[in-house]
Amino acid sequence: GQKTLLEAVAPLLKEHNDWALVIAGKIDKQDFFTELKEIVTKNNIENQVYFLGEITEIIKVYQASHTVIVPSFTEGFSLVCAEAMSCGCNIIATQNVGVHSEIITHKKNGYLFEVGNVHQLQNTMQQVIENKFLHLGNQARKEIIEHWSAKKEAKNLINIYASTLKNTK
């Protein structure tokens, strides 16, 4: 989803030179990375887009971020989304991908957009940048703490195992 992200955000960065985009994570294919850099160059936003690559101190990046965008087309669980929310980030993610639509309630603890929908992502980001959409980082963090902790997931898993064992006896 990085290409969708860049296409959506590029015009906004040109209008708002006090904003920047940081893309963290490994990009496996050099051709794809070249394509992303071409979008950046074509839009003259080289001074506002940073490619960090794969990093180990991701929590620091989340904590320094106003908004985290997870534009994935596919995900297993989507650890990035949950981590960013637990750090109190405003979150924008693709709906019905991984657990995005399960942990994000649109406009209550984050924002959702249709997979690959450049216009919808751009509109959401514009609302965020212009403070027309609330910063929902505190609500996002509360959702993770109350409903998605490792302890709660472990308890749920134990209950499933216990129920399965009980039913097989």
GROMACS .gro file of N, CA, C and O in nm, residues 41-120:
model
  320
   41THR      N    1   0.997   1.212  -0.631
   41THR     CA    2   1.069   1.308  -0.717
   41THR      C    3   0.974   1.383  -0.808
   41THR      O    4   0.982   1.506  -0.822
   42LYS      N    5   0.881   1.310  -0.871
   42LYS     CA    6   0.784   1.371  -0.963
   42LYS      C    7   0.702   1.480  -0.893
   42LYS      O    8   0.667   1.581  -0.953
   43ASN      N    9   0.676   1.461  -0.765
   43ASN     CA   10   0.594   1.556  -0.691
   43ASN      C   11   0.676   1.660  -0.613
   43ASN      O   12   0.620   1.740  -0.538
   44ASN      N   13   0.808   1.657  -0.630
   44ASN     CA   14   0.897   1.752  -0.563
   44ASN      C   15   0.877   1.756  -0.412
   44ASN      O   16   0.868   1.863  -0.351
   45ILE      N   17   0.872   1.638  -0.351
   45ILE     CA   18   0.854   1.630  -0.205
   45ILE      C   19   0.970   1.553  -0.140
   45ILE      O   20   0.955   1.496  -0.032
   46GLU      N   21   1.087   1.559  -0.203
   46GLU     CA   22   1.204   1.487  -0.151
   46GLU      C   23   1.241   1.530  -0.010
   46GLU      O   24   1.294   1.450   0.068
   47ASN      N   25   1.216   1.656   0.023
   47ASN     CA   26   1.251   1.707   0.156
   47ASN      C   27   1.146   1.675   0.261
   47ASN      O   28   1.160   1.713   0.378
   48GLN      N   29   1.039   1.607   0.222
   48GLN     CA   30   0.930   1.575   0.315
   48GLN      C   31   0.902   1.426   0.327
   48GLN      O   32   0.818   1.386   0.406
   49VAL      N   33   0.969   1.343   0.250
   49VAL     CA   34   0.947   1.199   0.255
   49VAL      C   35   1.078   1.130   0.290
   49VAL      O   36   1.181   1.154   0.228
   50TYR      N   37   1.071   1.046   0.393
   50TYR     CA   38   1.190   0.977   0.444
   50TYR      C   39   1.163   0.827   0.445
   50TYR      O   40   1.064   0.782   0.500
   51PHE      N   41   1.255   0.752   0.386
   51PHE     CA   42   1.248   0.607   0.387
   51PHE      C   43   1.346   0.556   0.491
   51PHE      O   44   1.468   0.567   0.474
   52LEU      N   45   1.295   0.502   0.601
   52LEU     CA   46   1.381   0.457   0.710
   52LEU      C   47   1.430   0.314   0.692
   52LEU      O   48   1.526   0.274   0.756
   53GLY      N   49   1.362   0.236   0.612
   53GLY     CA   50   1.396   0.095   0.602
   53GLY      C   51   1.349   0.021   0.726
   53GLY      O   52   1.267   0.071   0.803
   54GLU      N   53   1.403  -0.097   0.746
   54GLU     CA   54   1.365  -0.178   0.861
   54GLU      C   55   1.441  -0.128   0.984
   54GLU      O   56   1.563  -0.115   0.980
   55ILE      N   57   1.368  -0.099   1.092
   55ILE     CA   58   1.432  -0.046   1.213
   55ILE      C   59   1.387  -0.125   1.336
   55ILE      O   60   1.277  -0.180   1.338
   56THR      N   61   1.473  -0.127   1.437
   56THR     CA   62   1.440  -0.201   1.558
   56THR      C   63   1.371  -0.114   1.662
   56THR      O   64   1.297  -0.165   1.746
   57GLU      N   65   1.391   0.014   1.660
   57GLU     CA   66   1.334   0.106   1.759
   57GLU      C   67   1.205   0.171   1.708
   57GLU      O   68   1.190   0.292   1.712
   58ILE      N   69   1.111   0.088   1.664
   58ILE     CA   70   0.989   0.139   1.601
   58ILE      C   71   0.902   0.219   1.698
   58ILE      O   72   0.834   0.313   1.658
   59ILE      N   73   0.907   0.186   1.826
   59ILE     CA   74   0.825   0.258   1.924
   59ILE      C   75   0.860   0.406   1.925
   59ILE      O   76   0.772   0.491   1.934
   60LYS      N   77   0.987   0.439   1.911
   60LYS     CA   78   1.028   0.580   1.907
   60LYS      C   79   0.968   0.652   1.786
   60LYS      O   80   0.932   0.768   1.794
   61VAL      N   81   0.958   0.580   1.674
   61VAL     CA   82   0.897   0.638   1.554
   61VAL      C   83   0.749   0.664   1.579
   61VAL      O   84   0.698   0.770   1.547
   62TYR      N   85   0.680   0.565   1.637
   62TYR     CA   86   0.538   0.585   1.670
   62TYR      C   87   0.521   0.705   1.762
   62TYR      O   88   0.433   0.789   1.740
   63GLN      N   89   0.601   0.712   1.866
   63GLN     CA   90   0.587   0.819   1.964
   63GLN      C   91   0.615   0.957   1.906
   63GLN      O   92   0.561   1.056   1.954
   64ALA      N   93   0.694   0.962   1.802
   64ALA     CA   94   0.725   1.090   1.737
   64ALA      C   95   0.625   1.126   1.628
   64ALA      O   96   0.629   1.235   1.572
   65SER      N   97   0.532   1.035   1.601
   65SER     CA   98   0.438   1.054   1.490
   65SER      C   99   0.307   1.115   1.535
   65SER      O  100   0.256   1.082   1.641
   66HIS      N  101   0.251   1.198   1.452
   66HIS     CA  102   0.117   1.252   1.475
   66HIS      C  103   0.013   1.148   1.436
   66HIS      O  104  -0.082   1.121   1.507
   67THR      N  105   0.033   1.089   1.318
   67THR     CA  106  -0.061   0.993   1.262
   67THR      C  107   0.018   0.880   1.197
   67THR      O  108   0.118   0.904   1.131
   68VAL      N  109  -0.029   0.757   1.218
   68VAL     CA  110   0.030   0.642   1.152
   68VAL      C  111  -0.072   0.590   1.051
   68VAL      O  112  -0.189   0.572   1.085
   69ILE      N  113  -0.025   0.568   0.930
   69ILE     CA  114  -0.112   0.519   0.823
   69ILE      C  115  -0.068   0.376   0.789
   69ILE      O  116   0.050   0.353   0.763
   70VAL      N  117  -0.163   0.285   0.791
   70VAL     CA  118  -0.135   0.146   0.757
   70VAL      C  119  -0.218   0.114   0.632
   70VAL      O  120  -0.334   0.074   0.641
   71PRO      N  121  -0.158   0.134   0.513
   71PRO     CA  122  -0.234   0.120   0.387
   71PRO      C  123  -0.228  -0.020   0.327
   71PRO      O  124  -0.243  -0.036   0.206
   72SER      N  125  -0.207  -0.120   0.408
   72SER     CA  126  -0.187  -0.258   0.361
   72SER      C  127  -0.301  -0.309   0.275
   72SER      O  128  -0.418  -0.282   0.301
   73PHE      N  129  -0.265  -0.389   0.176
   73PHE     CA  130  -0.363  -0.460   0.094
   73PHE      C  131  -0.398  -0.592   0.160
   73PHE      O  132  -0.509  -0.641   0.149
   74THR      N  133  -0.301  -0.654   0.227
   74THR     CA  134  -0.323  -0.779   0.301
   74THR      C  135  -0.242  -0.774   0.430
   74THR      O  136  -0.140  -0.707   0.436
   75GLU      N  137  -0.289  -0.842   0.530
   75GLU     CA  138  -0.222  -0.851   0.660
   75GLU      C  139  -0.263  -0.981   0.726
   75GLU      O  140  -0.372  -1.029   0.702
   76GLY      N  141  -0.177  -1.030   0.813
   76GLY     CA  142  -0.218  -1.139   0.901
   76GLY      C  143  -0.298  -1.077   1.014
   76GLY      O  144  -0.417  -1.053   1.003
   77PHE      N  145  -0.231  -1.040   1.120
   77PHE     CA  146  -0.295  -0.974   1.233
   77PHE      C  147  -0.291  -0.822   1.216
   77PHE      O  148  -0.388  -0.754   1.239
   78SER      N  149  -0.179  -0.768   1.177
   78SER     CA  150  -0.149  -0.626   1.164
   78SER      C  151  -0.094  -0.571   1.294
   78SER      O  152  -0.154  -0.488   1.361
   79LEU      N  153   0.023  -0.620   1.328
   79LEU     CA  154   0.091  -0.576   1.449
   79LEU      C  155   0.120  -0.426   1.445
   79LEU      O  156   0.109  -0.357   1.547
   80VAL      N  157   0.154  -0.372   1.328
   80VAL     CA  158   0.184  -0.230   1.315
   80VAL      C  159   0.067  -0.146   1.364
   80VAL      O  160   0.084  -0.050   1.439
   81CYS      N  161  -0.052  -0.182   1.323
   81CYS     CA  162  -0.172  -0.109   1.362
   81CYS      C  163  -0.189  -0.111   1.515
   81CYS      O  164  -0.208  -0.007   1.578
   82ALA      N  165  -0.181  -0.229   1.574
   82ALA     CA  166  -0.198  -0.243   1.719
   82ALA      C  167  -0.087  -0.171   1.796
   82ALA      O  168  -0.114  -0.105   1.897
   83GLU      N  169   0.036  -0.182   1.748
   83GLU     CA  170   0.148  -0.114   1.815
   83GLU      C  171   0.130   0.037   1.811
   83GLU      O  172   0.149   0.105   1.913
   84ALA      N  173   0.095   0.090   1.694
   84ALA     CA  174   0.077   0.235   1.682
   84ALA      C  175  -0.035   0.283   1.772
   84ALA      O  176  -0.022   0.387   1.838
   85MET      N  177  -0.144   0.209   1.776
   85MET     CA  178  -0.256   0.247   1.863
   85MET      C  179  -0.215   0.242   2.009
   85MET      O  180  -0.249   0.332   2.086
   86SER      N  181  -0.138   0.142   2.048
   86SER     CA  182  -0.096   0.131   2.188
   86SER      C  183  -0.003   0.245   2.228
   86SER      O  184   0.007   0.280   2.344
   87CYS      N  185   0.064   0.304   2.130
   87CYS     CA  186   0.151   0.420   2.156
   87CYS      C  187   0.074   0.552   2.153
   87CYS      O  188   0.133   0.659   2.167
   88GLY      N  189  -0.057   0.545   2.132
   88GLY     CA  190  -0.139   0.667   2.133
   88GLY      C  191  -0.137   0.743   2.002
   88GLY      O  192  -0.168   0.862   2.000
   89CYS      N  193  -0.104   0.676   1.894
   89CYS     CA  194  -0.102   0.744   1.764
   89CYS      C  195  -0.242   0.754   1.706
   89CYS      O  196  -0.324   0.665   1.723
   90ASN      N  197  -0.266   0.862   1.637
   90ASN     CA  198  -0.382   0.872   1.552
   90ASN      C  199  -0.360   0.769   1.442
   90ASN      O  200  -0.250   0.760   1.388
   91ILE      N  201  -0.460   0.689   1.409
   91ILE     CA  202  -0.439   0.579   1.316
   91ILE      C  203  -0.535   0.587   1.199
   91ILE      O  204  -0.653   0.617   1.216
   92ILE      N  205  -0.482   0.562   1.079
   92ILE     CA  206  -0.562   0.550   0.958
   92ILE      C  207  -0.519   0.418   0.894
   92ILE      O  208  -0.401   0.396   0.870
   93ALA      N  209  -0.615   0.330   0.867
   93ALA     CA  210  -0.581   0.198   0.813
   93ALA      C  211  -0.686   0.151   0.714
   93ALA      O  212  -0.799   0.200   0.714
   94THR      N  213  -0.647   0.056   0.633
   94THR     CA  214  -0.739  -0.001   0.536
   94THR      C  215  -0.843  -0.087   0.608
   94THR      O  216  -0.811  -0.163   0.698
   95GLN      N  217  -0.968  -0.069   0.566
   95GLN     CA  218  -1.076  -0.147   0.628
   95GLN      C  219  -1.075  -0.290   0.577
   95GLN      O  220  -1.031  -0.316   0.465
   96ASN      N  221  -1.120  -0.381   0.662
   96ASN     CA  222  -1.131  -0.524   0.630
   96ASN      C  223  -0.999  -0.588   0.589
   96ASN      O  224  -0.997  -0.680   0.508
   97VAL      N  225  -0.890  -0.540   0.645
   97VAL     CA  226  -0.758  -0.599   0.624
   97VAL      C  227  -0.702  -0.633   0.761
   97VAL      O  228  -0.704  -0.550   0.851
   98GLY      N  229  -0.654  -0.756   0.777
   98GLY     CA  230  -0.606  -0.798   0.908
   98GLY      C  231  -0.716  -0.776   1.011
   98GLY      O  232  -0.832  -0.809   0.987
   99VAL      N  233  -0.679  -0.719   1.124
   99VAL     CA  234  -0.779  -0.690   1.228
   99VAL      C  235  -0.816  -0.541   1.231
   99VAL      O  236  -0.880  -0.496   1.325
  100HIS      N  237  -0.778  -0.467   1.128
  100HIS     CA  238  -0.805  -0.323   1.127
  100HIS      C  239  -0.950  -0.290   1.163
  100HIS      O  240  -0.976  -0.206   1.248
  101SER      N  241  -1.044  -0.354   1.096
  101SER     CA  242  -1.186  -0.322   1.119
  101SER      C  243  -1.237  -0.378   1.251
  101SER      O  244  -1.344  -0.338   1.296
  102GLU      N  245  -1.162  -0.466   1.314
  102GLU     CA  246  -1.201  -0.517   1.445
  102GLU      C  247  -1.152  -0.427   1.558
  102GLU      O  248  -1.219  -0.412   1.659
  103ILE      N  249  -1.034  -0.369   1.541
  103ILE     CA  250  -0.981  -0.286   1.649
  103ILE      C  251  -1.006  -0.137   1.628
  103ILE      O  252  -0.995  -0.060   1.722
  104ILE      N  253  -1.040  -0.100   1.506
  104ILE     CA  254  -1.070   0.041   1.477
  104ILE      C  255  -1.219   0.057   1.451
  104ILE      O  256  -1.275  -0.009   1.364
  105THR      N  257  -1.280   0.145   1.527
  105THR     CA  258  -1.417   0.187   1.500
  105THR      C  259  -1.405   0.325   1.434
  105THR      O  260  -1.358   0.420   1.498
  106HIS      N  261  -1.442   0.332   1.307
  106HIS     CA  262  -1.423   0.453   1.227
  106HIS      C  263  -1.477   0.578   1.297
  106HIS      O  264  -1.591   0.581   1.343
  107LYS      N  265  -1.390   0.677   1.309
  107LYS     CA  266  -1.416   0.807   1.370
  107LYS      C  267  -1.438   0.802   1.521
  107LYS      O  268  -1.474   0.902   1.581
  108LYS      N  269  -1.413   0.687   1.584
  108LYS     CA  270  -1.422   0.678   1.730
  108LYS      C  271  -1.284   0.655   1.792
  108LYS      O  272  -1.251   0.716   1.893
  109ASN      N  273  -1.202   0.568   1.731
  109ASN     CA  274  -1.067   0.546   1.782
  109ASN      C  275  -0.965   0.540   1.667
  109ASN      O  276  -0.852   0.499   1.687
  110GLY      N  277  -1.008   0.578   1.549
  110GLY     CA  278  -0.921   0.579   1.432
  110GLY      C  279  -1.005   0.598   1.307
  110GLY      O  280  -1.125   0.624   1.315
  111TYR      N  281  -0.939   0.587   1.195
  111TYR     CA  282  -1.006   0.610   1.067
  111TYR      C  283  -0.976   0.494   0.972
  111TYR      O  284  -0.864   0.444   0.968
  112LEU      N  285  -1.075   0.455   0.896
  112LEU     CA  286  -1.061   0.346   0.799
  112LEU      C  287  -1.087   0.399   0.658
  112LEU      O  288  -1.167   0.491   0.639
  113PHE      N  289  -1.019   0.338   0.562
  113PHE     CA  290  -1.045   0.371   0.421
  113PHE      C  291  -1.038   0.243   0.340
  113PHE      O  292  -0.978   0.144   0.381
  114GLU      N  293  -1.102   0.246   0.225
  114GLU     CA  294  -1.108   0.130   0.135
  114GLU      C  295  -0.971   0.098   0.077
  114GLU      O  296  -0.896   0.189   0.038
  115VAL      N  297  -0.938  -0.028   0.069
  115VAL     CA  298  -0.809  -0.073   0.015
  115VAL      C  299  -0.784  -0.011  -0.122
  115VAL      O  300  -0.871  -0.018  -0.211
  116GLY      N  301  -0.669   0.053  -0.138
  116GLY     CA  302  -0.629   0.108  -0.267
  116GLY      C  303  -0.700   0.235  -0.309
  116GLY      O  304  -0.674   0.288  -0.416
  117ASN      N  305  -0.788   0.289  -0.225
  117ASN     CA  306  -0.866   0.407  -0.261
  117ASN      C  307  -0.787   0.534  -0.229
  117ASN      O  308  -0.794   0.587  -0.118
  118VAL      N  309  -0.712   0.581  -0.326
  118VAL     CA  310  -0.626   0.698  -0.311
  118VAL      C  311  -0.708   0.820  -0.269
  118VAL      O  312  -0.670   0.894  -0.177
  119HIS      N  313  -0.821   0.842  -0.335
  119HIS     CA  314  -0.903   0.960  -0.307
  119HIS      C  315  -0.955   0.959  -0.162
  119HIS      O  316  -0.951   1.060  -0.094
  120GLN      N  317  -1.001   0.844  -0.117
  120GLN     CA  318  -1.055   0.834   0.019
  120GLN      C  319  -0.945   0.856   0.124
  120GLN      O  320  -0.966   0.926   0.223
   0.00000   0.00000   0.00000
